[in-house]
């Protein structure tokens, strides 16, 4: 009789089991929001991060949002032995979501070998370890910067990749090539690449958000720092571009919307709907100029943000945004958060972390 009960319990467990997902770089900005969305979607999430570009407080922010702290280990993904030991301890991982990359364009120009070592060794180690540990799926966090100098917008997945404009962008292109070649050599591994430009905002709970390490370089963190009095003004580089207000136009996406795209990608892999490798552009389908973003931020928060116009930066793309139609069709995903809400969340998050310090 005990045997029958045991078998029946196993039968029930088979249908109630939760797919297990590993998120590398899972305490970083986009990674942590993806961990939250995966947990809230019912996945069992494991997190590894070497904390070189993340804050351990994020782990507790995730716990406050979800009611549960994910299993976390401080591991560097370029350490093959540590990664191998970790994966050996945790069986039945269905999918890996890789955020363990350095991503700052300006920093990559100053320290290119740091980017090549970390970003490329991470994907090489993962693609060697996945088949060893019978992990059949991977989602790679990439960047639309792989398209290089764009001459036509919006960008879709058929847009040719051009010469990268930074070491960071080059590592993303090469990582995608490593992933594609590895998947082509293994029939039982499926992969999805998600490309995006600028993630902005914070979780509506203000429990997690963006921690700029070093000097912030993106417009939204710079604006929020001005809004809380940490800076006097922001700099806008060039107001003589061929755009409606003369400032460059970019694609921005709410970080929670972006995280939900990763959940959809994981779901597609776990349901075995992927054959080989799929690539998706993730964005809103709209472009906003620097002055658009500044004006909408002021309207959303009621806070004035002074700015100064500086000379153009060399090599800047005049205007660029993505066409997300493929993701909408295949991933059943679409960005839904109003820009004003995103900017307001970014400001509330900045006020919270500024008050802590």
CSV table of C-alpha atoms in Angstrom, one decimal:
chain,number,residue,atom,x,y,z
A,1,UNK,CA,0.0,0.0,0.0
A,2,UNK,CA,2.9,2.4,0.8
A,3,UNK,CA,4.3,1.8,-2.7
A,4,UNK,CA,1.0,2.8,-4.3
A,5,UNK,CA,0.9,6.0,-2.2
A,6,UNK,CA,4.4,6.9,-3.1
A,7,UNK,CA,3.8,6.4,-6.8
A,8,UNK,CA,0.6,8.4,-6.6
A,9,UNK,CA,2.5,11.2,-4.9
A,10,UNK,CA,5.2,11.1,-7.6
A,11,UNK,CA,2.4,11.2,-10.2
A,12,UNK,CA,0.9,14.4,-8.6
A,13,UNK,CA,4.3,16.0,-8.2
A,14,UNK,CA,5.0,15.4,-11.9
A,15,UNK,CA,2.1,17.7,-12.8
A,16,UNK,CA,2.5,20.2,-10.0
A,17,UNK,CA,6.3,20.6,-10.3
A,18,UNK,CA,7.7,24.0,-11.0
A,19,UNK,CA,10.2,24.6,-13.8
A,20,UNK,CA,13.6,25.6,-12.4
A,21,UNK,CA,15.4,28.6,-14.0
A,22,UNK,CA,18.9,29.9,-13.4
A,23,UNK,CA,19.4,33.7,-13.7
A,24,UNK,CA,23.1,34.7,-14.0
A,25,UNK,CA,23.7,38.3,-13.1
A,26,UNK,CA,20.4,38.1,-11.4
A,27,UNK,CA,20.9,41.0,-8.9
A,28,UNK,CA,21.7,43.5,-11.6
A,29,UNK,CA,19.2,46.0,-12.9
A,30,UNK,CA,17.3,44.1,-15.6
A,31,UNK,CA,18.3,40.7,-14.0
A,32,UNK,CA,16.6,41.5,-10.7
A,33,UNK,CA,13.4,42.6,-12.3
A,34,UNK,CA,13.4,39.5,-14.4
A,35,UNK,CA,13.9,37.4,-11.2
A,36,UNK,CA,10.8,39.0,-9.7
A,37,UNK,CA,8.7,38.4,-12.8
A,38,UNK,CA,9.8,34.8,-13.1
A,39,UNK,CA,9.0,34.1,-9.4
A,40,UNK,CA,5.6,35.8,-9.7
A,41,UNK,CA,4.9,33.6,-12.8
A,42,UNK,CA,5.5,30.5,-10.7
A,43,UNK,CA,9.1,29.5,-11.6
A,44,UNK,CA,11.6,28.3,-9.1
A,45,UNK,CA,14.5,30.8,-9.6
A,46,UNK,CA,18.1,30.3,-8.7
A,47,UNK,CA,20.4,33.4,-8.8
A,48,UNK,CA,24.1,33.8,-9.2
A,49,UNK,CA,26.0,37.1,-9.3
A,50,UNK,CA,29.5,38.1,-8.5
A,51,UNK,CA,28.2,41.5,-7.2
A,52,UNK,CA,30.8,43.4,-9.3
A,53,UNK,CA,28.0,45.5,-10.7
A,54,UNK,CA,25.1,44.8,-8.2
A,55,UNK,CA,24.1,45.4,-4.7
A,56,UNK,CA,23.3,42.6,-2.2
A,57,UNK,CA,20.4,44.7,-0.9
A,58,UNK,CA,18.6,43.8,-4.1
A,59,UNK,CA,18.2,40.2,-2.9
A,60,UNK,CA,16.1,41.5,0.0
A,61,UNK,CA,14.1,43.8,-2.2
A,62,UNK,CA,13.2,40.8,-4.3
A,63,UNK,CA,12.1,39.0,-1.2
A,64,UNK,CA,9.9,41.9,0.0
A,65,UNK,CA,8.1,42.0,-3.4
A,66,UNK,CA,7.6,38.2,-3.9
A,67,UNK,CA,7.4,37.0,-0.3
A,68,UNK,CA,10.3,34.6,-0.9
A,69,UNK,CA,14.0,34.9,-1.2
A,70,UNK,CA,15.5,33.1,-4.2
A,71,UNK,CA,18.4,30.8,-3.7
A,72,UNK,CA,21.5,32.9,-4.3
A,73,UNK,CA,25.2,32.2,-4.6
A,74,UNK,CA,28.1,34.7,-5.1
A,75,UNK,CA,29.8,33.1,-8.2
A,76,UNK,CA,31.7,34.6,-11.0
A,77,UNK,CA,30.5,33.1,-14.3
A,78,UNK,CA,34.0,33.2,-15.8
A,79,UNK,CA,35.0,30.7,-13.1
A,80,UNK,CA,34.3,27.4,-14.9
A,81,UNK,CA,35.0,25.2,-11.9
A,82,UNK,CA,32.6,27.1,-9.6
A,83,UNK,CA,29.9,27.2,-12.2
A,84,UNK,CA,30.3,23.4,-12.8
A,85,UNK,CA,30.0,22.7,-9.1
A,86,UNK,CA,27.0,24.9,-8.8
A,87,UNK,CA,25.2,23.2,-11.7
A,88,UNK,CA,26.1,19.8,-10.4
A,89,UNK,CA,24.4,20.7,-7.0
A,90,UNK,CA,21.2,21.9,-8.7
A,91,UNK,CA,19.6,19.3,-11.0
A,92,UNK,CA,16.7,19.8,-13.4
A,93,UNK,CA,17.4,23.4,-14.4
A,94,UNK,CA,15.2,23.9,-17.5
A,95,UNK,CA,16.6,27.2,-18.7
A,96,UNK,CA,19.4,29.7,-18.0
A,97,UNK,CA,18.8,33.5,-18.5
A,98,UNK,CA,22.2,35.2,-18.9
A,99,UNK,CA,22.6,38.8,-17.7
A,100,UNK,CA,26.2,38.3,-16.5
A,101,UNK,CA,27.7,40.9,-18.8
A,102,UNK,CA,29.2,44.3,-18.4
A,103,UNK,CA,27.1,46.7,-20.4
A,104,UNK,CA,28.4,50.3,-20.2
A,105,UNK,CA,29.5,51.6,-23.6
A,106,UNK,CA,31.8,54.4,-22.4
A,107,UNK,CA,33.4,52.1,-19.8
A,108,UNK,CA,34.0,49.4,-22.5
A,109,UNK,CA,36.0,52.0,-24.5
A,110,UNK,CA,38.2,52.7,-21.5
A,111,UNK,CA,38.6,49.0,-20.4
A,112,UNK,CA,38.0,46.8,-23.5
A,113,UNK,CA,39.8,43.7,-22.2
A,114,UNK,CA,37.6,43.7,-19.1
A,115,UNK,CA,34.6,43.5,-21.3
A,116,UNK,CA,36.0,40.8,-23.7
A,117,UNK,CA,37.2,38.6,-20.8
A,118,UNK,CA,34.0,38.8,-18.8
A,119,UNK,CA,31.3,38.8,-21.5
A,120,UNK,CA,32.9,36.2,-23.8
A,121,UNK,CA,34.2,33.8,-21.2
A,122,UNK,CA,30.7,33.8,-19.6
A,123,UNK,CA,28.9,32.7,-22.7
A,124,UNK,CA,31.7,30.2,-23.6
A,125,UNK,CA,31.5,28.6,-20.1
A,126,UNK,CA,27.7,28.4,-20.3
A,127,UNK,CA,27.7,26.8,-23.7
A,128,UNK,CA,30.2,24.2,-22.5
A,129,UNK,CA,28.4,23.5,-19.3
A,130,UNK,CA,24.8,23.3,-20.5
A,131,UNK,CA,25.1,20.0,-22.3
A,132,UNK,CA,27.2,18.5,-19.5
A,133,UNK,CA,24.4,19.2,-17.0
A,134,UNK,CA,21.5,18.4,-19.4
A,135,UNK,CA,20.2,22.0,-19.5
A,136,UNK,CA,18.3,22.4,-22.8
A,137,UNK,CA,17.5,26.1,-22.9
A,138,UNK,CA,19.2,29.5,-22.7
A,139,UNK,CA,17.9,33.1,-23.1
A,140,UNK,CA,20.7,35.6,-23.9
A,141,UNK,CA,20.3,39.2,-22.9
A,142,UNK,CA,21.8,41.1,-25.8
A,143,UNK,CA,21.6,44.6,-27.2
A,144,UNK,CA,20.3,46.4,-30.3
A,145,UNK,CA,23.7,48.0,-30.4
A,146,UNK,CA,24.7,44.9,-32.4
A,147,UNK,CA,23.0,46.7,-35.4
A,148,UNK,CA,25.8,49.3,-35.4
A,149,UNK,CA,25.3,52.6,-37.2
A,150,UNK,CA,21.7,52.5,-38.3
A,151,UNK,CA,20.6,54.3,-41.4
A,152,UNK,CA,16.9,53.3,-41.4
A,153,UNK,CA,14.3,52.9,-38.6
A,154,UNK,CA,12.5,51.2,-37.2
A,155,UNK,CA,14.9,48.2,-36.8
A,156,UNK,CA,13.5,44.7,-37.3
A,157,UNK,CA,15.3,41.4,-36.9
A,158,UNK,CA,16.2,41.3,-40.6
A,159,UNK,CA,18.2,44.5,-40.3
A,160,UNK,CA,21.8,43.6,-41.2
A,161,UNK,CA,24.3,43.7,-38.3
A,162,UNK,CA,27.0,46.3,-39.0
A,163,UNK,CA,30.4,47.1,-37.5
A,164,UNK,CA,30.0,47.6,-33.7
A,165,UNK,CA,30.6,51.1,-32.3
A,166,UNK,CA,32.1,50.0,-29.0
A,167,UNK,CA,33.9,47.0,-27.4
A,168,UNK,CA,30.7,46.3,-25.5
A,169,UNK,CA,28.7,46.1,-28.7
A,170,UNK,CA,31.3,43.8,-30.2
A,171,UNK,CA,31.1,41.4,-27.3
A,172,UNK,CA,27.4,41.2,-27.8
A,173,UNK,CA,27.8,40.4,-31.5
A,174,UNK,CA,30.4,37.8,-30.7
A,175,UNK,CA,28.3,36.3,-27.9
A,176,UNK,CA,25.4,35.9,-30.3
A,177,UNK,CA,27.7,34.1,-32.7
A,178,UNK,CA,29.1,31.8,-30.0
A,179,UNK,CA,25.5,31.0,-29.0
A,180,UNK,CA,24.4,30.4,-32.6
A,181,UNK,CA,27.4,28.1,-33.4
A,182,UNK,CA,27.0,26.2,-30.2
A,183,UNK,CA,23.3,25.6,-30.7
A,184,UNK,CA,23.9,24.5,-34.3
A,185,UNK,CA,26.2,21.8,-33.0
A,186,UNK,CA,23.8,20.5,-30.4
A,187,UNK,CA,20.3,19.3,-31.5
A,188,UNK,CA,18.9,19.3,-28.0
A,189,UNK,CA,19.7,22.9,-27.0
A,190,UNK,CA,17.3,25.8,-27.8
A,191,UNK,CA,18.1,29.5,-27.4
A,192,UNK,CA,16.4,32.8,-27.6
A,193,UNK,CA,18.2,36.2,-28.0
A,194,UNK,CA,16.5,39.3,-26.8
A,195,UNK,CA,17.9,42.6,-28.1
A,196,UNK,CA,16.9,46.0,-26.7
A,197,UNK,CA,18.2,49.5,-26.3
A,198,UNK,CA,17.4,51.5,-23.1
A,199,UNK,CA,15.7,50.0,-20.1
A,200,UNK,CA,14.4,52.7,-17.7
A,201,UNK,CA,12.3,53.0,-14.6
A,202,UNK,CA,12.0,50.9,-11.5
A,203,UNK,CA,9.6,48.3,-10.0
A,204,UNK,CA,6.4,50.1,-8.9
A,205,UNK,CA,7.0,48.9,-5.3
A,206,UNK,CA,10.3,50.9,-5.3
A,207,UNK,CA,11.9,47.8,-3.7
A,208,UNK,CA,14.3,47.4,-6.6
A,209,UNK,CA,15.5,49.7,-9.3
A,210,UNK,CA,18.7,51.0,-11.0
A,211,UNK,CA,21.9,51.4,-9.0
A,212,UNK,CA,24.2,53.3,-11.4
A,213,UNK,CA,27.8,52.2,-10.5
A,214,UNK,CA,30.2,55.1,-10.8
A,215,UNK,CA,29.0,58.1,-12.7
A,216,UNK,CA,25.6,57.7,-14.3
A,217,UNK,CA,25.7,58.1,-18.1
A,218,UNK,CA,22.1,57.4,-19.2
A,219,UNK,CA,19.6,60.3,-19.4
A,220,UNK,CA,16.9,58.9,-16.9
A,221,UNK,CA,19.3,58.3,-13.9
A,222,UNK,CA,20.9,61.7,-14.6
A,223,UNK,CA,17.5,63.4,-14.6
A,224,UNK,CA,16.4,61.7,-11.4
A,225,UNK,CA,19.7,62.8,-9.7
A,226,UNK,CA,19.0,66.4,-10.7
A,227,UNK,CA,15.5,66.0,-9.4
A,228,UNK,CA,16.7,65.0,-6.0
A,229,UNK,CA,19.4,67.7,-5.9
A,230,UNK,CA,22.5,65.5,-6.4
A,231,UNK,CA,23.3,67.3,-9.7
A,232,UNK,CA,22.7,70.9,-10.8
A,233,UNK,CA,21.7,70.0,-14.4
A,234,UNK,CA,22.0,67.5,-17.2
A,235,UNK,CA,23.9,67.8,-20.4
A,236,UNK,CA,22.3,67.2,-23.8
A,237,UNK,CA,24.8,66.6,-26.5
A,238,UNK,CA,23.7,68.3,-29.7
A,239,UNK,CA,20.5,70.1,-30.6
A,240,UNK,CA,21.1,70.3,-34.4
A,241,UNK,CA,20.2,66.8,-35.5
A,242,UNK,CA,17.6,66.2,-38.2
A,243,UNK,CA,14.9,65.5,-35.7
A,244,UNK,CA,11.8,67.5,-34.7
A,245,UNK,CA,13.5,69.2,-31.8
A,246,UNK,CA,17.1,68.7,-32.9
A,247,UNK,CA,18.0,66.2,-30.2
A,248,UNK,CA,18.7,62.5,-30.8
A,249,UNK,CA,15.9,60.0,-30.7
A,250,UNK,CA,16.1,56.7,-28.8
A,251,UNK,CA,14.0,53.7,-27.9
A,252,UNK,CA,13.1,53.4,-24.2
A,253,UNK,CA,11.4,50.5,-22.5
A,254,UNK,CA,10.1,50.1,-19.0
A,255,UNK,CA,12.3,47.6,-17.1
A,256,UNK,CA,9.3,45.6,-15.9
A,257,UNK,CA,7.9,45.3,-19.4
A,258,UNK,CA,11.3,44.2,-20.5
A,259,UNK,CA,11.5,41.6,-17.7
A,260,UNK,CA,8.1,40.2,-18.8
A,261,UNK,CA,9.6,39.6,-22.2
A,262,UNK,CA,12.2,37.4,-20.6
A,263,UNK,CA,9.5,35.5,-18.8
A,264,UNK,CA,7.7,34.9,-22.2
A,265,UNK,CA,11.0,33.7,-23.7
A,266,UNK,CA,11.6,31.3,-20.8
A,267,UNK,CA,8.0,30.0,-21.1
A,268,UNK,CA,8.5,29.4,-24.9
A,269,UNK,CA,11.7,27.4,-24.2
A,270,UNK,CA,10.2,25.4,-21.3
A,271,UNK,CA,7.2,24.5,-23.5
A,272,UNK,CA,9.6,23.4,-26.2
A,273,UNK,CA,8.3,25.7,-28.8
A,274,UNK,CA,11.8,26.7,-30.0
A,275,UNK,CA,13.7,25.0,-32.7
A,276,UNK,CA,17.3,26.0,-32.6
A,277,UNK,CA,17.8,29.8,-32.1
A,278,UNK,CA,15.3,32.6,-32.2
A,279,UNK,CA,16.1,36.4,-32.0
A,280,UNK,CA,13.7,39.2,-31.0
A,281,UNK,CA,13.9,42.9,-30.8
A,282,UNK,CA,12.2,44.2,-27.6
A,283,UNK,CA,10.9,47.7,-27.5
A,284,UNK,CA,7.8,49.9,-27.6
A,285,UNK,CA,7.9,50.7,-31.3
A,286,UNK,CA,8.3,54.4,-30.5
A,287,UNK,CA,11.2,56.7,-30.4
A,288,UNK,CA,11.6,59.6,-28.0
A,289,UNK,CA,14.0,62.5,-28.2
A,290,UNK,CA,16.1,63.7,-25.3
A,291,UNK,CA,13.9,66.8,-24.9
A,292,UNK,CA,10.8,64.5,-25.1
A,293,UNK,CA,12.0,62.5,-22.2
A,294,UNK,CA,12.9,65.5,-20.2
A,295,UNK,CA,9.6,67.2,-20.7
A,296,UNK,CA,7.6,64.1,-19.9
A,297,UNK,CA,9.7,63.5,-16.8
A,298,UNK,CA,8.9,67.1,-15.6
A,299,UNK,CA,5.2,66.5,-16.3
A,300,UNK,CA,5.1,63.2,-14.5
A,301,UNK,CA,6.9,64.4,-11.4
A,302,UNK,CA,6.3,68.1,-11.2
A,303,UNK,CA,10.0,68.7,-10.8
A,304,UNK,CA,12.0,71.0,-13.1
A,305,UNK,CA,15.2,69.6,-14.6
A,306,UNK,CA,17.7,72.2,-15.8
A,307,UNK,CA,19.8,71.3,-18.8
A,308,UNK,CA,22.7,72.6,-20.9
A,309,UNK,CA,23.4,71.9,-24.6
A,310,UNK,CA,26.9,70.6,-25.3
A,311,UNK,CA,28.6,69.7,-28.6
A,312,UNK,CA,27.6,66.5,-30.3
A,313,UNK,CA,29.3,63.3,-29.3
A,314,UNK,CA,31.2,61.6,-32.1
A,315,UNK,CA,29.6,58.5,-33.7
A,316,UNK,CA,26.1,59.2,-32.3
A,317,UNK,CA,23.2,57.6,-34.1
A,318,UNK,CA,20.7,60.3,-35.0
A,319,UNK,CA,17.5,58.4,-34.4
A,320,UNK,CA,16.8,54.7,-33.7
A,321,UNK,CA,14.0,52.5,-32.4
A,322,UNK,CA,12.8,49.0,-32.9
A,323,UNK,CA,9.9,47.2,-34.5
A,324,UNK,CA,8.7,44.7,-31.9
A,325,UNK,CA,6.1,43.0,-34.2
A,326,UNK,CA,7.9,39.6,-34.1
A,327,UNK,CA,8.0,39.5,-30.3
A,328,UNK,CA,4.3,40.6,-30.2
A,329,UNK,CA,3.4,37.7,-32.6
A,330,UNK,CA,5.6,34.8,-31.3
A,331,UNK,CA,6.2,35.7,-27.7
A,332,UNK,CA,2.7,37.0,-27.1
A,333,UNK,CA,4.4,40.0,-25.4
A,334,UNK,CA,3.8,43.7,-25.7
A,335,UNK,CA,5.1,46.8,-23.8
A,336,UNK,CA,2.1,48.3,-21.8
A,337,UNK,CA,3.5,50.7,-19.2
A,338,UNK,CA,2.9,54.4,-20.0
A,339,UNK,CA,6.1,56.4,-20.2
A,340,UNK,CA,4.9,58.8,-17.5
A,341,UNK,CA,4.5,55.9,-15.1
A,342,UNK,CA,7.9,54.6,-15.9
A,343,UNK,CA,9.6,58.0,-15.4
A,344,UNK,CA,7.6,58.6,-12.1
A,345,UNK,CA,8.8,55.2,-10.8
A,346,UNK,CA,12.4,56.1,-11.7
A,347,UNK,CA,12.1,59.3,-9.7
A,348,UNK,CA,10.4,57.6,-6.7
A,349,UNK,CA,13.2,55.0,-6.7
A,350,UNK,CA,15.9,57.7,-6.8
A,351,UNK,CA,14.3,59.5,-3.9
A,352,UNK,CA,14.3,56.3,-1.9
A,353,UNK,CA,17.9,55.4,-2.4
A,354,UNK,CA,19.1,59.0,-2.0
A,355,UNK,CA,17.3,59.2,1.4
A,356,UNK,CA,19.2,56.0,2.5
A,357,UNK,CA,22.5,57.7,1.9
